[in-house]
Short mmCIF file of C-alpha atoms and ligand atoms in Angstrom, two decimals:
data_model
loop_
_atom_site.label_atom_id
_atom_site.label_comp_id
_atom_site.label_asym_id
_atom_site.label_seq_id
_atom_site.Cartn_x
_atom_site.Cartn_y
_atom_site.Cartn_z
CA UNK A 168 10.85 28.52 -23.99
CA UNK A 169 7.41 27.17 -24.82
CA UNK A 170 5.88 23.92 -23.57
CA UNK A 171 3.45 21.77 -25.56
CA UNK A 172 0.46 20.31 -23.73
CA UNK A 173 1.45 16.97 -25.22
CA UNK A 174 4.61 17.00 -23.10
CA UNK A 175 2.41 17.40 -20.02
CA UNK A 176 0.31 14.33 -20.94
CA UNK A 177 -2.77 16.45 -21.68
CA UNK A 178 -5.16 16.18 -24.63
CA UNK A 179 -7.12 18.80 -26.55
CA UNK A 180 -10.93 18.67 -26.64
CA UNK A 181 -11.40 17.46 -30.23
CA UNK A 182 -11.92 13.77 -29.57
CA UNK A 183 -13.61 14.34 -26.19
CA UNK A 184 -16.28 16.47 -27.85
CA UNK A 185 -16.74 14.19 -30.87
CA UNK A 186 -17.46 11.31 -28.47
CA UNK A 187 -19.71 13.43 -26.26
CA UNK A 188 -21.84 14.64 -29.18
CA UNK A 189 -22.07 11.09 -30.49
CA UNK A 190 -22.82 9.60 -27.05
CA UNK A 191 -25.33 12.23 -25.88
CA UNK A 192 -23.49 13.42 -22.77
CA UNK A 193 -21.45 16.46 -21.68
CA UNK A 194 -17.84 16.61 -20.53
CA UNK A 195 -17.44 18.40 -17.17
CA UNK A 196 -15.38 21.59 -17.09
CA UNK A 197 -14.48 22.24 -13.46
CA UNK A 198 -12.59 25.40 -12.44
CA UNK A 199 -9.66 25.09 -10.08
CA UNK A 200 -7.14 27.38 -8.45
CA UNK A 201 -5.81 25.33 -5.54
CA UNK A 202 -4.56 21.89 -4.56
CA UNK A 203 -7.66 20.53 -2.84
CA UNK A 204 -9.92 21.43 -5.76
CA UNK A 205 -7.58 19.70 -8.19
CA UNK A 206 -7.26 16.60 -6.00
CA UNK A 207 -11.05 16.36 -5.73
CA UNK A 208 -11.57 16.77 -9.49
CA UNK A 209 -9.02 14.08 -10.34
CA UNK A 210 -10.23 11.63 -7.68
CA UNK A 211 -13.88 12.08 -8.67
CA UNK A 212 -13.24 11.77 -12.40
CA UNK A 213 -11.01 8.72 -11.99
CA UNK A 214 -13.54 7.01 -9.70
CA UNK A 215 -16.38 7.75 -12.10
CA UNK A 216 -14.19 7.11 -15.19
CA UNK A 217 -15.03 10.46 -16.75
CA UNK A 218 -13.04 12.62 -19.15
CA UNK A 219 -12.46 16.07 -17.66
CA UNK A 220 -11.58 19.63 -18.58
CA UNK A 221 -9.51 21.42 -15.94
CA UNK A 222 -10.57 24.99 -16.29
CA UNK A 223 -8.44 27.99 -15.32
CA UNK A 224 -9.57 31.63 -15.45
CA UNK A 225 -7.14 34.53 -15.82
CA UNK A 226 -7.96 35.38 -12.20
CA UNK A 227 -6.99 31.85 -11.17
CA UNK A 228 -3.70 32.17 -13.07
CA UNK A 229 -2.88 35.35 -11.21
CA UNK A 230 -3.95 33.88 -7.87
CA UNK A 231 -2.05 30.60 -8.08
CA UNK A 232 0.87 31.50 -10.39
CA UNK A 233 0.73 30.42 -14.03
CA UNK A 234 3.84 28.23 -13.86
CA UNK A 235 2.66 26.44 -10.76
CA UNK A 236 -0.80 25.80 -12.24
CA UNK A 237 0.66 24.33 -15.42
CA UNK A 238 2.79 21.96 -13.37
CA UNK A 239 -0.23 21.08 -11.22
CA UNK A 240 -2.05 20.02 -14.40
CA UNK A 241 0.94 17.84 -15.31
CA UNK A 242 0.79 16.40 -11.79
CA UNK A 243 -2.94 15.76 -12.24
CA UNK A 244 -2.22 13.51 -15.23
CA UNK A 245 0.33 11.55 -13.19
CA UNK A 246 -1.99 11.41 -10.17
CA UNK A 247 -4.82 9.97 -12.32
CA UNK A 248 -2.46 7.27 -13.62
CA UNK A 249 -1.37 6.48 -10.08
CA UNK A 250 -5.03 6.10 -9.10
CA UNK A 251 -5.30 3.45 -11.79
CA UNK A 252 -7.23 5.06 -14.63
CA UNK A 253 -5.83 7.02 -17.55
CA UNK A 254 -8.69 9.46 -18.13
CA UNK A 255 -8.43 12.12 -20.87
CA UNK A 256 -7.53 15.45 -19.23
CA UNK A 257 -7.59 18.83 -20.99
CA UNK A 258 -6.23 22.09 -19.56
CA UNK A 259 -8.46 24.94 -20.68
CA UNK A 260 -8.30 28.74 -20.38
CA UNK A 261 -11.69 30.00 -19.20
CA UNK A 262 -12.87 33.38 -20.56
CA UNK A 263 -9.66 34.43 -22.28
CA UNK A 264 -10.19 38.06 -23.27
CA UNK A 265 -7.16 38.89 -25.43
CA UNK A 266 -5.08 37.20 -28.13
CA UNK A 267 -1.97 37.71 -25.96
CA UNK A 268 -3.45 35.84 -23.00
CA UNK A 269 -4.54 32.94 -25.22
CA UNK A 270 -1.10 32.83 -26.85
CA UNK A 271 0.61 32.81 -23.47
CA UNK A 272 -1.54 29.89 -22.32
CA UNK A 273 -0.95 27.96 -25.56
CA UNK A 274 2.81 28.56 -25.23
CA UNK A 275 2.80 27.37 -21.62
CA UNK A 276 0.99 24.04 -22.04
CA UNK A 277 -2.77 24.64 -22.26
CA UNK A 278 -4.48 22.23 -24.65
CA UNK A 279 -7.60 24.33 -25.15
CA UNK A 280 -8.47 28.02 -24.85
CA UNK A 281 -11.63 30.07 -24.79
CA UNK A 282 -11.56 33.44 -26.49
CA UNK A 283 -14.53 35.32 -25.13
CA UNK A 284 -15.21 38.08 -27.63
CA UNK A 285 -18.89 38.18 -26.71
CA UNK A 286 -18.75 41.77 -25.45
CA UNK A 287 -17.32 42.98 -28.80
CA UNK A 288 -19.31 43.65 -31.97
CA UNK A 289 -20.10 40.57 -34.08
CA UNK A 290 -17.40 41.55 -36.63
CA UNK A 291 -14.73 42.21 -33.97
CA UNK A 292 -15.61 38.98 -32.17
CA UNK A 293 -15.10 37.08 -35.46
CA UNK A 294 -11.76 38.80 -36.15
CA UNK A 295 -10.40 38.18 -32.63
CA UNK A 296 -11.60 34.57 -32.49
CA UNK A 297 -10.16 33.85 -35.95
CA UNK A 298 -6.76 35.21 -34.92
CA UNK A 299 -6.71 32.98 -31.83
CA UNK A 300 -7.87 29.95 -33.86
CA UNK A 301 -5.04 30.40 -36.39
CA UNK A 302 -2.38 30.46 -33.67
CA UNK A 303 -4.01 27.70 -31.61
CA UNK A 304 -4.53 25.29 -34.49
CA UNK A 305 -0.89 25.69 -35.55
CA UNK A 306 -0.10 24.24 -32.10
CA UNK A 307 -2.81 21.53 -32.05
CA UNK A 308 -4.82 23.48 -29.47
CA UNK A 309 -8.65 23.66 -29.66
CA UNK A 310 -10.62 26.91 -29.33
CA UNK A 311 -13.99 27.77 -27.78
CA UNK A 312 -15.70 30.93 -29.04
CA UNK A 313 -18.74 32.66 -27.57
CA UNK A 314 -21.80 34.26 -29.13
CA UNK A 315 -24.36 35.96 -26.92
CA UNK A 316 -23.79 37.40 -23.44
CA UNK A 317 -24.54 35.73 -20.11
CA UNK A 318 -25.83 37.83 -17.25
CA UNK A 319 -23.66 37.92 -14.14
CA UNK A 320 -19.92 37.94 -13.73
CA UNK A 321 -17.82 36.87 -16.72
CA UNK A 322 -14.39 37.00 -15.11
CA UNK A 323 -13.61 40.73 -14.97
CA UNK A 324 -16.56 41.55 -17.20
CA UNK A 325 -19.84 42.16 -15.43
CA UNK A 326 -22.84 41.89 -17.74
CA UNK A 327 -26.02 43.19 -16.18
CA UNK A 328 -28.37 41.83 -18.81
CA UNK A 329 -28.07 38.66 -20.81
CA UNK A 330 -28.40 38.69 -24.57
CA UNK A 331 -29.47 35.35 -25.93
CA UNK A 332 -27.42 33.93 -28.79
CA UNK A 333 -28.97 34.73 -32.15
CA UNK A 334 -29.30 31.44 -34.07
CA UNK A 335 -29.06 33.30 -37.38
CA UNK A 336 -25.46 34.30 -36.54
CA UNK A 337 -23.96 30.94 -35.60
CA UNK A 338 -23.17 29.52 -39.06
CA UNK A 339 -21.31 32.65 -40.15
CA UNK A 340 -19.41 32.82 -36.84
CA UNK A 341 -18.30 29.20 -36.86
CA UNK A 342 -17.43 29.19 -40.57
CA UNK A 343 -15.47 32.43 -40.53
CA UNK A 344 -13.57 31.77 -37.27
CA UNK A 345 -12.92 28.02 -37.57
CA UNK A 346 -13.53 27.62 -33.81
CA UNK A 347 -13.94 24.08 -32.45
CA UNK A 348 -16.82 24.70 -30.04
CA UNK A 349 -19.28 27.48 -29.32
CA UNK A 350 -20.47 28.83 -25.96
CA UNK A 351 -24.03 30.09 -26.19
CA UNK A 352 -26.41 32.09 -24.05
CA UNK A 353 -29.80 30.43 -23.47
CA UNK A 354 -30.54 31.69 -19.96
CA UNK A 355 -27.71 30.37 -17.79
CA UNK A 356 -25.73 32.88 -15.77
CA UNK A 357 -22.55 33.00 -13.69
CA UNK A 358 -22.33 32.93 -9.89
CA UNK A 359 -24.66 31.86 -7.06
CA UNK A 360 -27.35 34.50 -7.69
CA UNK A 361 -28.23 33.72 -11.27
CA UNK A 362 -31.59 35.48 -11.27
CA UNK A 363 -33.24 38.19 -9.26
CA UNK A 364 -36.20 37.11 -7.09
CA UNK A 365 -38.43 39.11 -9.46
CA UNK A 366 -37.36 36.86 -12.37
CA UNK A 367 -38.29 33.72 -10.38
CA UNK A 368 -41.40 32.12 -8.95
CA UNK A 369 -41.47 30.49 -5.48
CA UNK A 370 -42.50 26.95 -4.53
CA UNK A 371 -44.63 26.10 -1.49
CA UNK A 372 -41.54 26.25 0.78
CA UNK A 373 -40.66 29.71 -0.50
CA UNK A 374 -37.66 28.42 -2.48
CA UNK A 375 -36.92 30.42 -5.66
CA UNK A 376 -37.69 28.62 -8.94
CA UNK A 377 -35.75 30.14 -11.85
CA UNK A 378 -37.15 30.77 -15.34
CA UNK A 379 -36.52 27.76 -17.64
CA UNK A 380 -33.63 27.69 -20.09
CA UNK A 381 -34.47 28.61 -23.70
CA UNK A 382 -34.31 25.14 -25.21
CA UNK A 383 -36.04 26.54 -28.30
CA UNK A 384 -32.90 28.61 -29.05
CA UNK A 385 -30.65 25.61 -28.42
CA UNK A 386 -32.72 23.51 -30.83
CA UNK A 387 -32.52 26.16 -33.54
CA UNK A 388 -28.73 26.34 -33.11
CA UNK A 389 -28.47 22.53 -33.30
CA UNK A 390 -30.43 22.54 -36.53
CA UNK A 391 -28.10 25.12 -38.04
CA UNK A 392 -24.92 23.39 -36.83
CA UNK A 393 -25.64 19.65 -36.74
CA UNK A 394 -23.10 17.77 -34.64
CA UNK A 395 -21.17 20.93 -33.68
CA UNK A 396 -20.03 21.03 -30.02
CA UNK A 397 -22.00 23.53 -27.94
CA UNK A 398 -20.86 24.81 -24.50
CA UNK A 399 -22.91 25.98 -21.53
CA UNK A 400 -21.34 28.39 -19.06
CA UNK A 401 -22.95 29.40 -15.79
CA UNK A 402 -24.28 25.91 -15.13
CA UNK A 403 -24.06 25.57 -11.37
CA UNK A 404 -27.25 24.42 -9.68
CA UNK A 405 -26.59 26.18 -6.34
CA UNK A 406 -27.82 23.34 -4.08
CA UNK A 407 -30.14 24.64 -1.36
CA UNK A 408 -28.51 22.27 1.22
CA UNK A 409 -25.14 23.98 0.74
CA UNK A 410 -26.67 27.45 0.93
CA UNK A 411 -28.51 26.41 4.13
CA UNK A 412 -25.33 24.94 5.67
CA UNK A 413 -23.36 28.10 4.87
CA UNK A 414 -26.04 30.29 6.43
CA UNK A 415 -26.49 27.97 9.43
CA UNK A 416 -22.79 28.30 10.22
CA UNK A 417 -22.54 32.07 10.02
CA UNK A 418 -22.78 32.81 6.30
CA UNK A 419 -25.05 35.40 4.74
CA UNK A 420 -26.09 34.19 1.30
CA UNK A 421 -29.35 35.70 0.14
CA UNK A 422 -31.67 34.82 -2.73
CA UNK A 423 -29.18 32.31 -4.15
CA UNK A 424 -30.51 30.41 -7.14
CA UNK A 425 -29.01 28.17 -9.83
CA UNK A 426 -29.95 26.08 -12.87
CA UNK A 427 -32.02 23.01 -11.91
CA UNK A 428 -30.15 19.76 -12.58
CA UNK A 429 -33.08 18.39 -14.56
CA UNK A 430 -32.52 21.07 -17.18
CA UNK A 431 -28.77 20.40 -17.34
CA UNK A 432 -29.48 16.69 -17.75
CA UNK A 433 -31.66 17.53 -20.74
CA UNK A 434 -29.04 19.88 -22.20
CA UNK A 435 -26.27 17.28 -21.80
CA UNK A 436 -28.22 14.85 -24.00
CA UNK A 437 -28.30 17.44 -26.82
CA UNK A 438 -25.44 19.08 -28.75
CA UNK A 439 -24.20 20.56 -25.45
CA UNK A 440 -20.97 18.68 -24.86
CA UNK A 441 -19.21 20.87 -22.26
CA UNK A 442 -20.84 22.14 -19.07
CA UNK A 443 -19.00 24.66 -16.88
CA UNK A 444 -19.29 24.38 -13.12
CA UNK A 445 -17.43 26.59 -10.66
CA UNK A 446 -19.85 28.14 -8.15
CA UNK A 447 -21.21 24.78 -6.91
CA UNK A 448 -17.66 23.82 -5.94
CA UNK A 449 -17.16 27.13 -4.13
CA UNK A 450 -20.39 26.57 -2.19
CA UNK A 451 -19.52 22.98 -1.25
CA UNK A 452 -16.07 24.01 0.00
CA UNK A 453 -17.38 26.99 1.93
CA UNK A 454 -20.14 24.95 3.58
CA UNK A 455 -17.67 22.27 4.73
CA UNK A 456 -15.12 24.77 6.03
CA UNK A 457 -17.70 26.90 7.89
CA UNK A 458 -19.07 23.76 9.55
CA UNK A 459 -15.63 22.77 10.89
CA UNK A 460 -14.90 26.30 12.08
CA UNK A 461 -18.13 26.42 14.09
CA UNK A 462 -18.15 22.83 15.36
CA UNK A 463 -14.42 22.64 16.14
CA UNK A 464 -13.33 26.17 17.05
CA UNK A 465 -10.06 24.86 18.50
CA UNK A 466 -8.94 23.45 15.15
CA UNK A 467 -6.18 25.33 13.36
CA UNK A 468 -4.52 22.70 11.15
CA UNK A 469 -5.63 23.64 7.59
CA UNK A 470 -5.83 19.97 6.65
CA UNK A 471 -8.61 19.55 9.22
CA UNK A 472 -10.90 21.93 7.33
CA UNK A 473 -9.52 21.71 3.79
CA UNK A 474 -9.70 17.88 3.99
CA UNK A 475 -13.49 17.84 4.63
CA UNK A 476 -13.88 20.53 1.94
CA UNK A 477 -12.01 18.29 -0.51
CA UNK A 478 -14.23 15.31 0.40
CA UNK A 479 -17.36 17.39 -0.18
CA UNK A 480 -16.03 18.57 -3.54
CA UNK A 481 -15.24 15.03 -4.62
CA UNK A 482 -18.79 13.89 -3.83
CA UNK A 483 -20.20 16.88 -5.72
CA UNK A 484 -18.15 16.16 -8.86
CA UNK A 485 -18.96 12.44 -8.81
CA UNK A 486 -22.64 13.29 -8.50
CA UNK A 487 -22.43 15.67 -11.48
CA UNK A 488 -20.62 13.12 -13.65
CA UNK A 489 -22.89 10.22 -12.71
CA UNK A 490 -26.30 11.84 -12.34
CA UNK A 491 -26.30 15.07 -14.35
CA UNK A 492 -23.78 15.22 -17.22
CA UNK A 493 -23.74 11.53 -18.07
CA UNK A 494 -19.94 11.53 -18.48
CA UNK A 495 -19.33 8.72 -15.98
CA UNK A 496 -17.92 5.61 -17.63
CA UNK A 497 -17.00 7.49 -20.82
CA UNK A 498 -13.24 7.89 -20.22
O1 G3H B 520 -16.86 32.24 -15.23
C1 G3H B 520 -16.07 32.54 -14.35
C2 G3H B 520 -15.48 31.48 -13.49
O2 G3H B 520 -16.38 31.08 -12.49
C3 G3H B 520 -14.14 31.90 -12.99
O3 G3H B 520 -14.25 32.85 -11.98
O4 G3H B 520 -12.66 34.68 -12.60
O5 G3H B 520 -13.43 34.36 -10.24
O6 G3H B 520 -11.83 32.75 -11.28
P1 G3H B 520 -12.95 33.72 -11.50
P1 13P B 521 -21.01 28.91 -12.52
O1 13P B 521 -20.76 30.22 -11.87
O2 13P B 521 -22.48 28.69 -12.74
O3 13P B 521 -20.41 27.77 -11.79
O4 13P B 521 -20.36 28.95 -13.99
C1 13P B 521 -18.97 28.75 -14.15
C2 13P B 521 -18.50 29.10 -15.51
O5 13P B 521 -19.25 29.29 -16.45
C3 13P B 521 -17.05 29.19 -15.71
O6 13P B 521 -16.73 29.66 -16.98
ZN1 ZN B 522 -18.12 31.07 -17.81
#
């Protein structure tokens, strides 16, 4: 039996994106796969009155159980209401790689799906995306397509080199597929090591400074698709404080580098209306948990380390909404 996202109290991304493009901000898309992450996302977005996209990868579905995750999203809607603010919440499949996976998510209550055909040929990407769009739109579900390849880990797909989106392809892709938003590659990358040290410069403290995003490509795409919602993946900033805390308390992160918040702030004011953040949450959680483990070695109640991790996550998400994406107050 299939479940509509409407029965779960969720919304698709249509109106969210129309408002974001109009208002010059980006809606946060935060990945989750456990309770504390979801609690932190909902608390932060309610407190900052931000719309939010709850993002689930196929790996997350396998990890947490698809049925349980869907019901957690339903619970998130009720939790937000209980906290006193009815923010728009979408449940989105991150990096869907097959029609069958997208269909399964649509049938089980997702309000939005990404079909990532970026590793296929242009023609095959169009055909696959179009097939997903036809099924999704028949169920009121919105679809994100992708053109161009990000370096780093794309779910199970590891791309060693990025291929920037070709602006000359975007009109044909969007017209032929009917997708509702488009993820592009302008120099962002997945994970906490987005660039090699050789690709970066160093500041006076020896901290790695990444190469700037290709705003020239983004501008060309905007000119070709005025008002069309653009998505940025791989948009964690990899805060140095979290990396330092992790390493101080026994971690071994090396040459970690992210996308500077200043550049994301600029992107959010453009046609970019969805910004994906996962790694920054992983770092914040890990830093908080490592700290408790070292400072309180006698502690073995999971709430005593997952609680501080949840608090750190909530602060992170509020900061992103208020100071980077501009989504605070837009719910
Ligand atoms: O882009 C990938 C996301 O960060 C999800 O990662 O496949 O490890 O859940 P995951
Ligand atoms: P980060 O690894 O930069 O957080 O990117 C997450 C992402 O793009 C999820 O699709
Ligand atoms: Zn991604």
